[in-house]
Structure formats: C-alpha cells, structure tokens
Amino acid sequence: MNKRANKEKIPKNQGATTGYEAELWSMANALHGTMDAAEYKHVVLGLIFLKYISDAFEELHRKLESERDHGADPEDRDEYAAKNVFWVPPDARWQHIRGQARQPMIGQLVDDAMAVLERDNPALKDVLPKDYARQGLDKHRLGQLIDMISNIRVGDKDSRSRDVLGRVYEYFLSQFASAEGKKGGQFYTPRCVVKLLVEVIEPYKGRVYDPCCGSAGMFVQSVEFIEAHASGNENGGKARNDVSIFGQESNYTTWRLAKMNLAIRGIEAQIAHGDTFHNDRHRDLRADFILANPPFNISDWGGNRLREDARWKFGVPPKGNANYAWLQHMHHHLAPNGTAGVVLANGSMSSAQSGEGAIRRAMVEADIVDCMIALPGQLFYSTQIPACLWFLARNKNPGNGWRDRRGEVLFIDARKHGHMVDRTRREFADEDIAQIADTYHAWRSTRGTAKYVDEPGFCKSVTLEEIGRHNHVLTPGRYVGAAAAEDDGEPFDDKMKRLVAQLRGQRAEGMKLDAAIAANLKSLGYWEDGE
C-alpha cells in the first residue's frame, strides 16, 4: 500500500504548461524593461483578463449577429447575462483597444475600458487595474504588449474548454512569484502543494474557506478536484454547485488578483478584503473544509491587541509569531465534522518558546490534530526552508465510512519525495501526491480495499500517549523512524571479510601517501626524521 515512488524518475509535471505559456511569458517578460515584477504583474494580467472577457463576448456577439433574423439582438446585455458572459461596452472591446495600441493615449484608453467594464459588471467592481495611464509606464512597450496578446485566443469556446486562460494565468502567477522571491510567495502557493492539500482532505461538497487566500489558488484547485471527480464520490455529478467558497485577503492588490483568478473560471465566491485577525469578515462561518497557506512566522500581526479572543481556545498565541494564531483561527471556523489543511513552517511542530509548546500540547490532548506531513525543502518561492502540513479535525469519529481515529495521529515523512525542476525549486509529481493522499485515506477510512500499515521511514500511526512521551513534539521524523535497509543478498560473514580487507588496503594506501608527503616536505627543508 505504502510502497514509495521511484525518486529518480522525473514524472508528470505539476506546473501549468499547455505548450506555449513559456513562450508567451518569455515574450511578455522581454517587454517589461526596468519595471519591477510586482508592478508589471498587474499590467500583464489585467490585459490578459481584458482579452479573455472580450474574446468570450465577441464570440457570442457574432453568434447573435447571425441570428438577428430570428429576433436576436447582439447589443442586448440580457443576451450575455443569460449565457454567463460579461457584457463588454464598445470602447472596451479588444479590437478597439488593439486599433489604438500605438497611440500615445493608449494607457488612458485601457484605463477607461477597465472602468466601463466595472461599471457594467458589478461582479468586477473595484477589481480591475486602472493605472495604465501613469507616467512611469512606457506606452510604447504597452502597445507592444497589447499587440502580442492580440495574437492569442483565450476566451472563445474552444479555449475555455481547455482552460487556456486559467493555465496561462497560473503560469504567469508562478513566474511572477519566482521573480519576486519572498514577496511572491505571499500571493502564490505552488500548484503541487495546493493539489496535495486538496487531494488529502477531498472537498467534494460543503463550505470551503481560506482565511489568507492569496490569489485564490486553493479554490481553483478545489473546483478542479470536484470536476475531476464529478461522476461520483458523493458528488452526484453536480460538481462546483456543491461547494460554497469563502475567503479573505489582507493585501488589496492580491485580493484583486484573487477576484480575477476566480472570475476567469466562472467560480462564484465570497472573497472579502481585510485583516483576518482584526477584521474577520466571515465571523459566523463554520466551514466543512479549510485550506490555507498563511505567511510563515509573521511577527507584526498585531497580537498585542488580541490578548483576549474567543478563538484562542488552546492558549493565547505569542505576540511575536502568528503560527498558532492561524491554527486556532482555523479550528474556530471548522464545522462540527470539519477538516483543515494548513501549511506552516517546520518550527511550528516543535517550538516551545513563548507558550507555543503549551498551546500545541493542549491541541494534541484535545485530539484535534489528525495528521502531520513533513515536506521537502525548496517547494516554495517565498522561502527555501522546509515546511509542513497540519491537518486538524473537529471530530475524529464522524461515521459515514470513516473509522474512529480518536487518540491517534498519523505522521507522514515526505521529505524525500519530489524532484528538482530547476536549480532552486522542487515539485511533487502526481505519483508523490497520490501516495501521500492514499496513505492518509487508507488510515482514515473503512471503505475501499486498501489497508493501512505503518512503513518505517515514511508513515506511522501514533497514540497520544506516545506523543506525550515526546513532549508533544509533532515532527514526523521523530516517530516514523528510518527506512529499513535493503538486503543486498551478501552473507554477513562475507561482507565483514570484504570490508576489513578494503579497510586494510585503504590504510596501506594512506601510509604510502603519508610517506610521499613527508619526503616532499623533507626535500624542501620542512621535515626532519622522527617527526
């Protein structure tokens, strides 16, 4: 059941490429000049979003034009609303924008297009970037970028069926995150990490929540998961209609990215802007699933103003680190049978400073920790330090095909999984994700034929008593032990004789080298016999 995947094989990529994203990125990247990646990101993604909306509109507009004799009106907004297509006023249509691309006022024309789109489509209010006319943006390069984007189709029916824009958008987000380094990690969680979280907790239906949603990757992956399993698995074939999505993001520009990222896929969601700790916009929400990658170890979260809060059930989190504030916030928002998957820094599993050890002990003893997964390093754009996944459960004995897991925690050590995709970054392959998720499901479930067994070096089911003997440290490596060494078939006595002979040969070679070095030093006058 738990046999490891071959780590030498470079398996299926978890990136977003469909063939031309890299080429498109290379072309767009060549046009940004000296503009900072954080700024250029909104220039490029805003234009791609505008092209998508216009492509979808123009396709339906042509169809309605051909049906005029049957009563269709291509300028009737209701025709577009009925097909869930954004209405695009004449001055915002791509052909109009493209025709003016080389004019000095192109920046103002794009800003005006964004403004009328927001005016006529309430779902886009305050979402689109409207600063293309600013002095610091090279209008010649902007015109070149518009010409480049004009050559791709992203919003017509065929492109939508292949999620061309979604994949281009995700690829660009990942590339911008890489370019921005630490800052980039605040808005983008690598696709393979999101997919692992989603595959483990399986958000088929119910309320899905991310209190620090970044560019909304968790939600996009959740919907993709549901649609991939739409024929069964309690879903009834209704796919995305079975989930309600709630999120919050404190950074305004990142919140806009999230809104656009969801809008291009037609995903309805309640994404609020604001500080989750100090202005919880979903105060009464109790979610069936929580997926989150909060910023690691943040010290400026305003903890000194939240010493007394209903969310701190297991202890007041330290003022200088928000890790346990995030964990308790998410536990607070779980429904009675809810499950949370959270990415945190490795230190959260063992830290004892500022009361964190006592909070972790209280969480373990309350039996809300379901599973801990250690991740390899170099998965994230924002940090090279290893991270881990916490899985929390309100109820470890919910029935419905799940076994009674009370008093147990599953530990998985996945530090040796994944493969390097470049000099600095690692990714999980589908095989890695499937092995980890299948292990958790076999441990948790009474359904299916797969039976869970501990595997030294990879996974172990541990009692709360044993965790207590380890001072409530939750590092998987402490519990799973070392993988069993493979038997090479050589008898022990033969192996020892071979190794001793090898040692003798190495020692003899070492003595020869020592003598040669001494002779050379003596010839230079730096060595005397007897030294």
mmCIF file with all atom_site columns, C-alpha atoms in Angstrom, residues 297-391:
data_model
loop_
_atom_site.group_PDB
_atom_site.id
_atom_site.type_symbol
_atom_site.label_atom_id
_atom_site.label_alt_id
_atom_site.label_comp_id
_atom_site.label_asym_id
_atom_site.label_entity_id
_atom_site.label_seq_id
_atom_site.pdbx_PDB_ins_code
_atom_site.Cartn_x
_atom_site.Cartn_y
_atom_site.Cartn_z
_atom_site.occupancy
_atom_site.B_iso_or_equiv
_atom_site.pdbx_formal_charge
_atom_site.auth_seq_id
_atom_site.auth_comp_id
_atom_site.auth_asym_id
_atom_site.auth_atom_id
_atom_site.pdbx_PDB_model_num
ATOM 1  C CA . ASN A 1 297 ? 6.263   33.127 11.318 1.00 0.00 ? 297 ASN A CA 1
ATOM 2  C CA . ILE A 1 298 ? 4.872   36.657 10.918 1.00 0.00 ? 298 ILE A CA 1
ATOM 3  C CA . SER A 1 299 ? 5.684   38.859 13.898 1.00 0.00 ? 299 SER A CA 1
ATOM 4  C CA . ASP A 1 300 ? 3.724   42.012 13.019 1.00 0.00 ? 300 ASP A CA 1
ATOM 5  C CA . TRP A 1 301 ? 0.238   40.522 13.208 1.00 0.00 ? 301 TRP A CA 1
ATOM 6  C CA . GLY A 1 302 ? -0.976  42.834 15.978 1.00 0.00 ? 302 GLY A CA 1
ATOM 7  C CA . GLY A 1 303 ? -1.119  40.121 18.605 1.00 0.00 ? 303 GLY A CA 1
ATOM 8  C CA . ASN A 1 304 ? -0.693  42.641 21.408 1.00 0.00 ? 304 ASN A CA 1
ATOM 9  C CA . ARG A 1 305 ? -4.207  43.908 20.613 1.00 0.00 ? 305 ARG A CA 1
ATOM 10 C CA . LEU A 1 306 ? -5.772  40.432 20.742 1.00 0.00 ? 306 LEU A CA 1
ATOM 11 C CA . ARG A 1 307 ? -4.857  39.104 24.157 1.00 0.00 ? 307 ARG A CA 1
ATOM 12 C CA . GLU A 1 308 ? -8.440  38.074 24.858 1.00 0.00 ? 308 GLU A CA 1
ATOM 13 C CA . ASP A 1 309 ? -10.247 36.477 21.959 1.00 0.00 ? 309 ASP A CA 1
ATOM 14 C CA . ALA A 1 310 ? -12.780 33.664 21.657 1.00 0.00 ? 310 ALA A CA 1
ATOM 15 C CA . ARG A 1 311 ? -10.611 32.000 19.032 1.00 0.00 ? 311 ARG A CA 1
ATOM 16 C CA . TRP A 1 312 ? -7.762  31.273 21.464 1.00 0.00 ? 312 TRP A CA 1
ATOM 17 C CA . LYS A 1 313 ? -9.290  28.104 22.882 1.00 0.00 ? 313 LYS A CA 1
ATOM 18 C CA . PHE A 1 314 ? -5.963  26.364 23.470 1.00 0.00 ? 314 PHE A CA 1
ATOM 19 C CA . GLY A 1 315 ? -3.913  29.318 24.681 1.00 0.00 ? 315 GLY A CA 1
ATOM 20 C CA . VAL A 1 316 ? -3.038  32.904 23.813 1.00 0.00 ? 316 VAL A CA 1
ATOM 21 C CA . PRO A 1 317 ? -0.593  32.901 20.865 1.00 0.00 ? 317 PRO A CA 1
ATOM 22 C CA . PRO A 1 318 ? 2.658   34.813 21.296 1.00 0.00 ? 318 PRO A CA 1
ATOM 23 C CA . LYS A 1 319 ? 2.761   38.430 20.145 1.00 0.00 ? 319 LYS A CA 1
ATOM 24 C CA . GLY A 1 320 ? 5.848   37.761 18.037 1.00 0.00 ? 320 GLY A CA 1
ATOM 25 C CA . ASN A 1 321 ? 4.646   34.811 15.966 1.00 0.00 ? 321 ASN A CA 1
ATOM 26 C CA . ALA A 1 322 ? 1.226   34.201 14.367 1.00 0.00 ? 322 ALA A CA 1
ATOM 27 C CA . ASN A 1 323 ? 1.594   30.463 13.620 1.00 0.00 ? 323 ASN A CA 1
ATOM 28 C CA . TYR A 1 324 ? -0.631  29.333 16.483 1.00 0.00 ? 324 TYR A CA 1
ATOM 29 C CA . ALA A 1 325 ? -2.994  32.231 15.935 1.00 0.00 ? 325 ALA A CA 1
ATOM 30 C CA . TRP A 1 326 ? -3.616  30.900 12.419 1.00 0.00 ? 326 TRP A CA 1
ATOM 31 C CA . LEU A 1 327 ? -4.117  27.331 13.636 1.00 0.00 ? 327 LEU A CA 1
ATOM 32 C CA . GLN A 1 328 ? -6.591  28.385 16.315 1.00 0.00 ? 328 GLN A CA 1
ATOM 33 C CA . HIS A 1 329 ? -8.423  30.760 13.977 1.00 0.00 ? 329 HIS A CA 1
ATOM 34 C CA . MET A 1 330 ? -8.984  27.891 11.562 1.00 0.00 ? 330 MET A CA 1
ATOM 35 C CA . HIS A 1 331 ? -10.062 25.477 14.264 1.00 0.00 ? 331 HIS A CA 1
ATOM 36 C CA . HIS A 1 332 ? -12.531 28.104 15.469 1.00 0.00 ? 332 HIS A CA 1
ATOM 37 C CA . HIS A 1 333 ? -14.096 28.262 11.993 1.00 0.00 ? 333 HIS A CA 1
ATOM 38 C CA . LEU A 1 334 ? -14.471 24.497 11.496 1.00 0.00 ? 334 LEU A CA 1
ATOM 39 C CA . ALA A 1 335 ? -17.932 22.916 11.332 1.00 0.00 ? 335 ALA A CA 1
ATOM 40 C CA . PRO A 1 336 ? -18.638 20.027 13.766 1.00 0.00 ? 336 PRO A CA 1
ATOM 41 C CA . ASN A 1 337 ? -17.240 17.489 11.264 1.00 0.00 ? 337 ASN A CA 1
ATOM 42 C CA . GLY A 1 338 ? -14.895 19.906 9.526  1.00 0.00 ? 338 GLY A CA 1
ATOM 43 C CA . THR A 1 339 ? -11.303 19.291 8.420  1.00 0.00 ? 339 THR A CA 1
ATOM 44 C CA . ALA A 1 340 ? -8.494  21.817 7.903  1.00 0.00 ? 340 ALA A CA 1
ATOM 45 C CA . GLY A 1 341 ? -5.240  21.512 5.952  1.00 0.00 ? 341 GLY A CA 1
ATOM 46 C CA . VAL A 1 342 ? -2.676  24.197 6.766  1.00 0.00 ? 342 VAL A CA 1
ATOM 47 C CA . VAL A 1 343 ? 0.855   24.900 5.502  1.00 0.00 ? 343 VAL A CA 1
ATOM 48 C CA . LEU A 1 344 ? 3.212   26.156 8.214  1.00 0.00 ? 344 LEU A CA 1
ATOM 49 C CA . ALA A 1 345 ? 6.929   26.459 8.879  1.00 0.00 ? 345 ALA A CA 1
ATOM 50 C CA . ASN A 1 346 ? 8.640   23.386 10.308 1.00 0.00 ? 346 ASN A CA 1
ATOM 51 C CA . GLY A 1 347 ? 9.308   25.170 13.587 1.00 0.00 ? 347 GLY A CA 1
ATOM 52 C CA . SER A 1 348 ? 5.611   25.079 14.421 1.00 0.00 ? 348 SER A CA 1
ATOM 53 C CA . MET A 1 349 ? 5.893   21.320 15.066 1.00 0.00 ? 349 MET A CA 1
ATOM 54 C CA . SER A 1 350 ? 8.427   21.620 17.856 1.00 0.00 ? 350 SER A CA 1
ATOM 55 C CA . SER A 1 351 ? 8.711   25.208 19.108 1.00 0.00 ? 351 SER A CA 1
ATOM 56 C CA . ALA A 1 352 ? 8.404   25.605 22.867 1.00 0.00 ? 352 ALA A CA 1
ATOM 57 C CA . GLN A 1 353 ? 9.088   29.329 23.152 1.00 0.00 ? 353 GLN A CA 1
ATOM 58 C CA . SER A 1 354 ? 6.571   31.981 24.228 1.00 0.00 ? 354 SER A CA 1
ATOM 59 C CA . GLY A 1 355 ? 3.993   29.402 25.243 1.00 0.00 ? 355 GLY A CA 1
ATOM 60 C CA . GLU A 1 356 ? 3.762   27.669 21.848 1.00 0.00 ? 356 GLU A CA 1
ATOM 61 C CA . GLY A 1 357 ? 4.668   24.307 23.369 1.00 0.00 ? 357 GLY A CA 1
ATOM 62 C CA . ALA A 1 358 ? 1.808   24.594 25.848 1.00 0.00 ? 358 ALA A CA 1
ATOM 63 C CA . ILE A 1 359 ? -0.658  25.502 23.064 1.00 0.00 ? 359 ILE A CA 1
ATOM 64 C CA . ARG A 1 360 ? 0.490   22.544 20.980 1.00 0.00 ? 360 ARG A CA 1
ATOM 65 C CA . ARG A 1 361 ? 0.142   20.231 23.969 1.00 0.00 ? 361 ARG A CA 1
ATOM 66 C CA . ALA A 1 362 ? -3.414  21.478 24.560 1.00 0.00 ? 362 ALA A CA 1
ATOM 67 C CA . MET A 1 363 ? -4.276  20.882 20.898 1.00 0.00 ? 363 MET A CA 1
ATOM 68 C CA . VAL A 1 364 ? -2.858  17.354 20.961 1.00 0.00 ? 364 VAL A CA 1
ATOM 69 C CA . GLU A 1 365 ? -4.612  16.478 24.224 1.00 0.00 ? 365 GLU A CA 1
ATOM 70 C CA . ALA A 1 366 ? -7.891  17.872 22.835 1.00 0.00 ? 366 ALA A CA 1
ATOM 71 C CA . ASP A 1 367 ? -7.401  15.349 19.998 1.00 0.00 ? 367 ASP A CA 1
ATOM 72 C CA . ILE A 1 368 ? -7.871  17.833 17.144 1.00 0.00 ? 368 ILE A CA 1
ATOM 73 C CA . VAL A 1 369 ? -4.563  17.056 15.371 1.00 0.00 ? 369 VAL A CA 1
ATOM 74 C CA . ASP A 1 370 ? -5.333  14.423 12.736 1.00 0.00 ? 370 ASP A CA 1
ATOM 75 C CA . CYS A 1 371 ? -2.225  14.182 10.576 1.00 0.00 ? 371 CYS A CA 1
ATOM 76 C CA . MET A 1 372 ? 1.206   15.790 10.240 1.00 0.00 ? 372 MET A CA 1
ATOM 77 C CA . ILE A 1 373 ? 3.189   15.728 6.997  1.00 0.00 ? 373 ILE A CA 1
ATOM 78 C CA . ALA A 1 374 ? 6.822   16.842 6.703  1.00 0.00 ? 374 ALA A CA 1
ATOM 79 C CA . LEU A 1 375 ? 7.581   18.382 3.296  1.00 0.00 ? 375 LEU A CA 1
ATOM 80 C CA . PRO A 1 376 ? 10.914  18.567 1.477  1.00 0.00 ? 376 PRO A CA 1
ATOM 81 C CA . GLY A 1 377 ? 12.743  21.851 1.139  1.00 0.00 ? 377 GLY A CA 1
ATOM 82 C CA . GLN A 1 378 ? 12.680  24.124 -1.922 1.00 0.00 ? 378 GLN A CA 1
ATOM 83 C CA . LEU A 1 379 ? 8.979   23.737 -2.720 1.00 0.00 ? 379 LEU A CA 1
ATOM 84 C CA . PHE A 1 380 ? 8.146   27.397 -2.172 1.00 0.00 ? 380 PHE A CA 1
ATOM 85 C CA . TYR A 1 381 ? 9.067   30.618 -3.922 1.00 0.00 ? 381 TYR A CA 1
ATOM 86 C CA . SER A 1 382 ? 8.876   32.572 -0.675 1.00 0.00 ? 382 SER A CA 1
ATOM 87 C CA . THR A 1 383 ? 11.354  30.536 1.369  1.00 0.00 ? 383 THR A CA 1
ATOM 88 C CA . GLN A 1 384 ? 13.932  27.789 0.972  1.00 0.00 ? 384 GLN A CA 1
ATOM 89 C CA . ILE A 1 385 ? 13.289  26.405 4.464  1.00 0.00 ? 385 ILE A CA 1
ATOM 90 C CA . PRO A 1 386 ? 11.242  23.202 4.736  1.00 0.00 ? 386 PRO A CA 1
ATOM 91 C CA . ALA A 1 387 ? 7.583   23.415 5.644  1.00 0.00 ? 387 ALA A CA 1
ATOM 92 C CA . CYS A 1 388 ? 4.971   21.025 6.964  1.00 0.00 ? 388 CYS A CA 1
ATOM 93 C CA . LEU A 1 389 ? 1.260   20.348 6.651  1.00 0.00 ? 389 LEU A CA 1
ATOM 94 C CA . TRP A 1 390 ? -1.073  20.314 9.656  1.00 0.00 ? 390 TRP A CA 1
ATOM 95 C CA . PHE A 1 391 ? -4.408  18.552 9.316  1.00 0.00 ? 391 PHE A CA 1
#
